[in-house]
PDB file of C-alpha atoms in Angstrom:
ATOM      1  CA  ARG A 277      11.126  -0.640 -15.454  1.00 74.00           C
ATOM      2  CA  LYS A 278       9.205  -0.871 -12.868  1.00 84.00           C
ATOM      3  CA  GLU A 279      11.052   0.804  -9.017  1.00 91.00           C
ATOM      4  CA  VAL A 280      10.024  -2.738  -7.534  1.00 95.00           C
ATOM      5  CA  GLU A 281       9.603  -5.890  -9.320  1.00 96.00           C
ATOM      6  CA  GLN A 282       8.753  -9.291  -7.902  1.00 96.00           C
ATOM      7  CA  ASP A 283       7.941 -12.800  -8.674  1.00 90.00           C
ATOM      8  CA  PRO A 284       5.246 -12.750 -11.014  1.00 85.00           C
ATOM      9  CA  GLY A 285       3.356 -15.736  -8.539  1.00 87.00           C
ATOM     10  CA  PRO A 286       0.654 -17.342  -7.867  1.00 94.00           C
ATOM     11  CA  PHE A 287       2.803 -19.671  -5.767  1.00 95.00           C
ATOM     12  CA  ASN A 288       0.511 -22.835  -5.104  1.00 96.00           C
ATOM     13  CA  VAL A 289       2.072 -24.681  -2.294  1.00 97.00           C
ATOM     14  CA  PRO A 290       0.987 -27.462   0.244  1.00 97.00           C
ATOM     15  CA  GLU A 291       0.743 -26.904   3.697  1.00 98.00           C
ATOM     16  CA  GLY A 292       3.747 -26.877   6.185  1.00 97.00           C
ATOM     17  CA  ALA A 293       6.170 -26.292   2.538  1.00 97.00           C
ATOM     18  CA  THR A 294       8.888 -23.004   2.721  1.00 98.00           C
ATOM     19  CA  VAL A 295       8.510 -20.581   0.653  1.00 97.00           C
ATOM     20  CA  ALA A 296      10.388 -17.491  -0.740  1.00 97.00           C
ATOM     21  CA  PHE A 297       9.218 -14.766  -2.154  1.00 97.00           C
ATOM     22  CA  ASN A 298      12.160 -12.271  -4.126  1.00 95.00           C
ATOM     23  CA  CYS A 299      12.009  -8.552  -4.522  1.00 96.00           C
ATOM     24  CA  THR A 300      14.220  -5.997  -6.318  1.00 97.00           C
ATOM     25  CA  TYR A 301      14.366  -2.129  -6.206  1.00 95.00           C
ATOM     26  CA  SER A 302      15.624   0.198  -8.547  1.00 93.00           C
ATOM     27  CA  ASN A 303      16.200   3.396  -6.775  1.00 89.00           C
ATOM     28  CA  SER A 304      19.397   3.262  -4.596  1.00 88.00           C
ATOM     29  CA  ALA A 305      17.912   5.759  -2.627  1.00 87.00           C
ATOM     30  CA  SER A 306      15.236   4.199  -1.015  1.00 88.00           C
ATOM     31  CA  GLN A 307      15.645   4.358   2.518  1.00 85.00           C
ATOM     32  CA  SER A 308      13.204   1.936   4.327  1.00 90.00           C
ATOM     33  CA  PHE A 309      11.440  -1.611   2.890  1.00 93.00           C
ATOM     34  CA  PHE A 310       8.735  -3.781   4.044  1.00 94.00           C
ATOM     35  CA  TRP A 311       6.585  -6.379   3.222  1.00 96.00           C
ATOM     36  CA  TYR A 312       2.781  -5.943   3.121  1.00 96.00           C
ATOM     37  CA  ARG A 313       0.699  -8.470   3.121  1.00 97.00           C
ATOM     38  CA  GLN A 314      -2.799  -7.843   1.549  1.00 97.00           C
ATOM     39  CA  ASP A 315      -6.315 -10.593   1.620  1.00 96.00           C
ATOM     40  CA  CYS A 316      -8.415 -10.359  -1.046  1.00 93.00           C
ATOM     41  CA  ARG A 317     -10.574  -7.153  -0.918  1.00 89.00           C
ATOM     42  CA  LYS A 318      -8.646  -5.380   2.279  1.00 93.00           C
ATOM     43  CA  GLU A 319      -6.741  -3.152   2.801  1.00 94.00           C
ATOM     44  CA  PRO A 320      -2.205  -3.887   3.301  1.00 95.00           C
ATOM     45  CA  LYS A 321      -1.219  -4.567   6.233  1.00 93.00           C
ATOM     46  CA  LEU A 322       2.097  -4.550   7.372  1.00 92.00           C
ATOM     47  CA  LEU A 323       3.767  -7.701   7.878  1.00 95.00           C
ATOM     48  CA  MET A 324       7.498  -6.721   8.630  1.00 93.00           C
ATOM     49  CA  SER A 325      10.203  -4.142   8.276  1.00 91.00           C
ATOM     50  CA  VAL A 326      13.321  -5.366   6.722  1.00 93.00           C
ATOM     51  CA  TYR A 327      16.663  -4.729   7.825  1.00 88.00           C
ATOM     52  CA  SER A 328      20.437  -5.291   6.681  1.00 87.00           C
ATOM     53  CA  SER A 329      21.039  -7.424   9.326  1.00 88.00           C
ATOM     54  CA  GLY A 330      18.106  -9.815   8.807  1.00 88.00           C
ATOM     55  CA  ASN A 331      15.020 -10.390  10.706  1.00 92.00           C
ATOM     56  CA  GLU A 332      13.037 -12.900  11.809  1.00 94.00           C
ATOM     57  CA  ASP A 333       9.168 -12.720  13.442  1.00 94.00           C
ATOM     58  CA  GLY A 334       8.214 -16.312  14.040  1.00 96.00           C
ATOM     59  CA  ARG A 335       7.768 -18.631  10.690  1.00 97.00           C
ATOM     60  CA  PHE A 336       8.938 -15.419   8.535  1.00 97.00           C
ATOM     61  CA  THR A 337      12.364 -14.067   8.191  1.00 97.00           C
ATOM     62  CA  ALA A 338      12.905 -11.117   5.894  1.00 97.00           C
ATOM     63  CA  GLN A 339      16.479 -10.479   4.380  1.00 96.00           C
ATOM     64  CA  LEU A 340      17.642  -7.157   2.859  1.00 96.00           C
ATOM     65  CA  ASN A 341      20.962  -6.624   0.365  1.00 94.00           C
ATOM     66  CA  ARG A 342      21.326  -2.927  -0.193  1.00 93.00           C
ATOM     67  CA  ALA A 343      24.632  -3.790  -2.627  1.00 93.00           C
ATOM     68  CA  SER A 344      22.069  -5.706  -4.847  1.00 94.00           C
ATOM     69  CA  GLN A 345      19.037  -3.706  -3.863  1.00 95.00           C
ATOM     70  CA  TYR A 346      17.233  -7.450  -3.368  1.00 95.00           C
ATOM     71  CA  ILE A 347      14.909  -7.777  -0.649  1.00 96.00           C
ATOM     72  CA  SER A 348      13.711 -11.462   0.282  1.00 97.00           C
ATOM     73  CA  LEU A 349      10.779 -13.148   2.434  1.00 97.00           C
ATOM     74  CA  LEU A 350      10.945 -16.985   3.598  1.00 97.00           C
ATOM     75  CA  ILE A 351       7.662 -18.426   4.869  1.00 98.00           C
ATOM     76  CA  ARG A 352       8.359 -21.663   7.263  1.00 98.00           C
ATOM     77  CA  ASP A 353       5.766 -24.252   7.864  1.00 98.00           C
ATOM     78  CA  SER A 354       3.160 -22.766   5.348  1.00 98.00           C
ATOM     79  CA  LYS A 355      -0.226 -22.460   6.950  1.00 98.00           C
ATOM     80  CA  LEU A 356      -3.457 -21.868   5.194  1.00 97.00           C
ATOM     81  CA  SER A 357      -4.497 -18.699   6.738  1.00 97.00           C
ATOM     82  CA  ASP A 358      -1.229 -17.349   4.825  1.00 98.00           C
ATOM     83  CA  SER A 359      -2.703 -17.527   2.112  1.00 98.00           C
ATOM     84  CA  ALA A 360      -2.279 -13.777   0.599  1.00 97.00           C
ATOM     85  CA  THR A 361      -0.795 -11.073  -1.257  1.00 97.00           C
ATOM     86  CA  TYR A 362       2.465 -10.579  -0.469  1.00 98.00           C
ATOM     87  CA  LEU A 363       3.527  -6.774  -1.208  1.00 97.00           C
ATOM     88  CA  CYS A 364       7.374  -5.947  -1.368  1.00 97.00           C
ATOM     89  CA  VAL A 365       7.115  -2.061  -0.330  1.00 95.00           C
ATOM     90  CA  VAL A 366      10.284   0.609  -0.644  1.00 93.00           C
ATOM     91  CA  ASN A 367      10.036   3.965   1.154  1.00 88.00           C
ATOM     92  CA  ARG A 368      12.057   6.760   0.566  1.00 75.00           C
ATOM     93  CA  ASN A 369      11.271  10.147   1.850  1.00 69.00           C
ATOM     94  CA  THR A 370       7.294  10.897   1.474  1.00 67.00           C
ATOM     95  CA  PRO A 371       5.897   8.042  -0.292  1.00 81.00           C
ATOM     96  CA  LEU A 372       5.343   4.125  -0.455  1.00 89.00           C
ATOM     97  CA  VAL A 373       6.333   2.466  -3.375  1.00 93.00           C
ATOM     98  CA  PHE A 374       4.712  -1.305  -3.788  1.00 95.00           C
ATOM     99  CA  GLY A 375       5.162  -3.777  -6.112  1.00 96.00           C
ATOM    100  CA  LYS A 376       2.997  -5.570  -8.179  1.00 96.00           C
ATOM    101  CA  GLY A 377       2.791  -8.455  -5.137  1.00 96.00           C
ATOM    102  CA  THR A 378       2.710 -12.286  -5.558  1.00 96.00           C
ATOM    103  CA  ARG A 379       0.266 -14.150  -4.615  1.00 96.00           C
ATOM    104  CA  LEU A 380       0.762 -17.618  -2.153  1.00 97.00           C
ATOM    105  CA  SER A 381      -2.626 -20.097  -1.723  1.00 97.00           C
ATOM    106  CA  VAL A 382      -1.713 -22.876   0.538  1.00 98.00           C
ATOM    107  CA  ILE A 383      -3.492 -25.731   0.012  1.00 96.00           C
ATOM    108  CA  ALA A 384      -4.528 -28.208   2.511  1.00 93.00           C
TER     109      ALA A 384
ATOM    110  CA  GLU B 117      -8.368  -2.550  13.181  1.00 65.00           C
ATOM    111  CA  THR B 118      -6.259   0.208  11.966  1.00 67.00           C
ATOM    112  CA  GLY B 119      -8.874   3.208  12.936  1.00 84.00           C
ATOM    113  CA  VAL B 120      -8.487   4.583   9.880  1.00 92.00           C
ATOM    114  CA  THR B 121     -11.961   4.773   8.177  1.00 95.00           C
ATOM    115  CA  GLN B 122     -13.125   5.385   4.783  1.00 97.00           C
ATOM    116  CA  SER B 123     -16.413   5.962   2.903  1.00 96.00           C
ATOM    117  CA  PRO B 124     -18.098   5.321   0.803  1.00 97.00           C
ATOM    118  CA  THR B 125     -17.115   1.352   0.555  1.00 96.00           C
ATOM    119  CA  HIS B 126     -18.284   1.149  -2.638  1.00 96.00           C
ATOM    120  CA  LEU B 127     -19.461   3.996  -5.561  1.00 96.00           C
ATOM    121  CA  ILE B 128     -20.301   3.322  -9.011  1.00 98.00           C
ATOM    122  CA  LYS B 129     -19.883   6.537 -11.297  1.00 98.00           C
ATOM    123  CA  THR B 130     -20.332   7.302 -15.179  1.00 97.00           C
ATOM    124  CA  ARG B 131     -17.544   8.753 -17.232  1.00 98.00           C
ATOM    125  CA  GLY B 132     -17.687  12.600 -16.991  1.00 97.00           C
ATOM    126  CA  GLN B 133     -18.368  12.781 -13.358  1.00 98.00           C
ATOM    127  CA  GLN B 134     -16.841  13.718 -10.686  1.00 98.00           C
ATOM    128  CA  VAL B 135     -16.751  11.827  -6.989  1.00 98.00           C
ATOM    129  CA  THR B 136     -15.156  12.952  -3.347  1.00 98.00           C
ATOM    130  CA  LEU B 137     -13.907  10.079  -1.299  1.00 98.00           C
ATOM    131  CA  ARG B 138     -13.728  10.739   2.439  1.00 98.00           C
ATOM    132  CA  CYS B 139     -10.700   9.400   5.101  1.00 96.00           C
ATOM    133  CA  SER B 140     -11.039  10.027   8.780  1.00 94.00           C
ATOM    134  CA  SER B 141      -7.202   9.048  10.029  1.00 87.00           C
ATOM    135  CA  GLN B 142      -6.590   7.137  13.168  1.00 78.00           C
ATOM    136  CA  SER B 143      -6.519   9.715  16.283  1.00 77.00           C
ATOM    137  CA  GLY B 144      -3.217  11.602  16.352  1.00 77.00           C
ATOM    138  CA  HIS B 145      -1.866  11.095  13.069  1.00 83.00           C
ATOM    139  CA  ASN B 146      -1.250  14.098  11.275  1.00 84.00           C
ATOM    140  CA  THR B 147      -0.277  12.950   7.777  1.00 88.00           C
ATOM    141  CA  VAL B 148      -2.337  11.344   5.147  1.00 92.00           C
ATOM    142  CA  SER B 149      -1.539   9.504   2.315  1.00 93.00           C
ATOM    143  CA  TRP B 150      -3.580   8.435  -0.602  1.00 97.00           C
ATOM    144  CA  TYR B 151      -3.166   5.762  -3.181  1.00 97.00           C
ATOM    145  CA  GLN B 152      -4.725   3.993  -5.723  1.00 98.00           C
ATOM    146  CA  GLN B 153      -4.905   0.281  -6.504  1.00 97.00           C
ATOM    147  CA  ALA B 154      -6.015  -1.234  -9.652  1.00 96.00           C
ATOM    148  CA  LEU B 155      -7.409  -5.002 -10.168  1.00 93.00           C
ATOM    149  CA  GLY B 156      -3.717  -6.923  -9.766  1.00 91.00           C
ATOM    150  CA  GLN B 157      -2.006  -4.146  -9.242  1.00 94.00           C
ATOM    151  CA  GLY B 158      -0.131  -2.963  -6.244  1.00 95.00           C
ATOM    152  CA  PRO B 159      -1.076   0.711  -4.401  1.00 96.00           C
ATOM    153  CA  GLN B 160       0.485   3.520  -6.642  1.00 96.00           C
ATOM    154  CA  PHE B 161       1.106   7.303  -4.468  1.00 95.00           C
ATOM    155  CA  ILE B 162      -1.842   9.773  -5.255  1.00 97.00           C
ATOM    156  CA  PHE B 163      -0.105  12.272  -2.663  1.00 94.00           C
ATOM    157  CA  GLN B 164       0.328  13.103   0.236  1.00 92.00           C
ATOM    158  CA  TYR B 165      -0.870  15.642   2.966  1.00 92.00           C
ATOM    159  CA  TYR B 166       0.753  17.091   5.917  1.00 88.00           C
ATOM    160  CA  ARG B 167      -1.041  19.562   8.306  1.00 86.00           C
ATOM    161  CA  GLU B 168      -3.193  20.382   5.491  1.00 89.00           C
ATOM    162  CA  GLU B 169      -0.681  21.079   2.952  1.00 91.00           C
ATOM    163  CA  GLU B 170      -0.015  19.085   0.075  1.00 91.00           C
ATOM    164  CA  ASN B 171       3.590  17.153   0.545  1.00 87.00           C
ATOM    165  CA  GLY B 172       4.131  15.318  -2.194  1.00 89.00           C
ATOM    166  CA  ARG B 173       2.433  14.046  -5.098  1.00 93.00           C
ATOM    167  CA  GLY B 174       3.240  10.860  -7.629  1.00 93.00           C
ATOM    168  CA  ASN B 175       1.862  11.035 -11.141  1.00 93.00           C
ATOM    169  CA  PHE B 176      -1.635  11.309 -11.442  1.00 97.00           C
ATOM    170  CA  PRO B 177      -3.191  14.643 -13.720  1.00 97.00           C
ATOM    171  CA  PRO B 178      -4.088  17.597 -12.195  1.00 97.00           C
ATOM    172  CA  ARG B 179      -8.321  16.368 -12.045  1.00 98.00           C
ATOM    173  CA  PHE B 180      -6.921  14.535  -8.633  1.00 98.00           C
ATOM    174  CA  SER B 181      -7.157  16.407  -6.071  1.00 97.00           C
ATOM    175  CA  GLY B 182      -7.235  16.383  -2.167  1.00 96.00           C
ATOM    176  CA  LEU B 183      -8.072  18.093   1.252  1.00 95.00           C
ATOM    177  CA  GLN B 184      -7.353  17.743   4.684  1.00 94.00           C
ATOM    178  CA  PHE B 185      -9.149  19.452   7.216  1.00 92.00           C
ATOM    179  CA  PRO B 186      -7.870  20.782  10.862  1.00 89.00           C
ATOM    180  CA  ASN B 187      -9.297  17.279  12.475  1.00 86.00           C
ATOM    181  CA  TYR B 188      -6.283  15.829   9.697  1.00 85.00           C
ATOM    182  CA  SER B 189      -9.549  13.479   7.932  1.00 92.00           C
ATOM    183  CA  SER B 190      -9.281  13.768   4.390  1.00 95.00           C
ATOM    184  CA  GLU B 191     -10.947  13.813   0.758  1.00 97.00           C
ATOM    185  CA  LEU B 192     -10.046  12.824  -2.463  1.00 98.00           C
ATOM    186  CA  ASN B 193     -11.348  14.413  -5.024  1.00 98.00           C
ATOM    187  CA  VAL B 194     -11.598  13.042  -8.988  1.00 98.00           C
ATOM    188  CA  ASN B 195     -12.792  15.429 -11.458  1.00 97.00           C
ATOM    189  CA  ALA B 196     -13.834  14.211 -14.731  1.00 98.00           C
ATOM    190  CA  LEU B 197     -13.761  10.283 -14.632  1.00 98.00           C
ATOM    191  CA  GLU B 198     -12.522   8.028 -16.952  1.00 98.00           C
ATOM    192  CA  LEU B 199     -12.870   4.102 -17.138  1.00 97.00           C
ATOM    193  CA  ASP B 200      -9.297   3.785 -16.089  1.00 97.00           C
ATOM    194  CA  ASP B 201      -9.888   5.540 -12.474  1.00 98.00           C
ATOM    195  CA  SER B 202     -12.099   1.870 -12.018  1.00 98.00           C
ATOM    196  CA  ALA B 203     -10.421   0.908  -8.792  1.00 98.00           C
ATOM    197  CA  ARG B 204      -9.725   0.721  -4.647  1.00 97.00           C
ATOM    198  CA  TYR B 205      -8.627   3.917  -3.471  1.00 98.00           C
ATOM    199  CA  LEU B 206      -6.708   3.748  -0.226  1.00 97.00           C
ATOM    200  CA  CYS B 207      -6.101   6.076   2.390  1.00 96.00           C
ATOM    201  CA  ALA B 208      -3.404   5.968   4.683  1.00 93.00           C
ATOM    202  CA  SER B 209      -2.039   7.617   7.606  1.00 90.00           C
ATOM    203  CA  THR B 210       0.716   8.009   9.590  1.00 85.00           C
ATOM    204  CA  PRO B 211       1.211   8.627  13.326  1.00 77.00           C
ATOM    205  CA  ALA B 212       2.930  12.604  14.609  1.00 64.00           C
ATOM    206  CA  SER B 213       5.023  10.316  15.830  1.00 52.00           C
ATOM    207  CA  GLY B 214       5.770   6.566  16.667  1.00 45.00           C
ATOM    208  CA  ARG B 215       7.940   3.387  16.831  1.00 47.00           C
ATOM    209  CA  THR B 216       8.568   3.864  13.384  1.00 50.00           C
ATOM    210  CA  HIS B 217       8.220   7.048  11.723  1.00 53.00           C
ATOM    211  CA  ASN B 218       7.368   5.368   8.232  1.00 61.00           C
ATOM    212  CA  GLU B 219       4.613   3.337   8.903  1.00 75.00           C
ATOM    213  CA  GLN B 220       1.392   4.048   7.206  1.00 84.00           C
ATOM    214  CA  PHE B 221      -2.098   2.633   8.451  1.00 89.00           C
ATOM    215  CA  PHE B 222      -4.247   1.694   5.966  1.00 93.00           C
ATOM    216  CA  GLY B 223      -8.072   2.021   5.879  1.00 95.00           C
ATOM    217  CA  PRO B 224     -10.037  -0.670   3.711  1.00 95.00           C
ATOM    218  CA  GLY B 225     -10.380   1.439   0.824  1.00 96.00           C
ATOM    219  CA  THR B 226     -13.266   2.716  -1.119  1.00 97.00           C
ATOM    220  CA  ARG B 227     -14.014   0.669  -4.876  1.00 97.00           C
ATOM    221  CA  LEU B 228     -14.520   2.999  -7.333  1.00 98.00           C
ATOM    222  CA  THR B 229     -16.457   1.805 -10.713  1.00 98.00           C
ATOM    223  CA  VAL B 230     -16.353   4.038 -13.804  1.00 98.00           C
ATOM    224  CA  LEU B 231     -18.801   2.745 -16.112  1.00 97.00           C
TER     225      LEU B 231
END
């Protein structure tokens, strides 16, 4: 079993749709949690950190449930520019541990 | 832009050869991590260097080695290349201090193809 598991995707949604990504992690010692965004043939970039209290950044909302070891990302009012791969990431001490990523295509 | 640069951008090698990839960290960043990203996969941690010493290693064989220099730039060396080493290699640097101590800033990567 992989340490970080994500929805397999891809997700193809129309502009304006709401889309949710789910992620689970297996190591309860994980300390920090993130969503990264990666455009095709580009490097991953930090989208947002994820906190137990939940956090929101514009159209993006991230949630963490430590008891269930579950992380989510909600994107409201999808834009064409949101098309990318979304990587769920956990951190414990040294390395970042990435999920496989879920590809999102927003269609006009 | 993250300020992290990598060279070369693309590289083609044949099985059995050796390769050296380079990374220049963002100014003020004293920690560098290397990741391998195969096509369709998330990045996998190779190792991390802090103040010129290896500070953690992932599940990669010894033929993957690295160096960090006094100016905090770094190299990843891979010996005896195998076909499965074909991937994008990403370098990420971490600030010595910052708002988020775990935040890593990625370079654009080097695309390695082994034939």
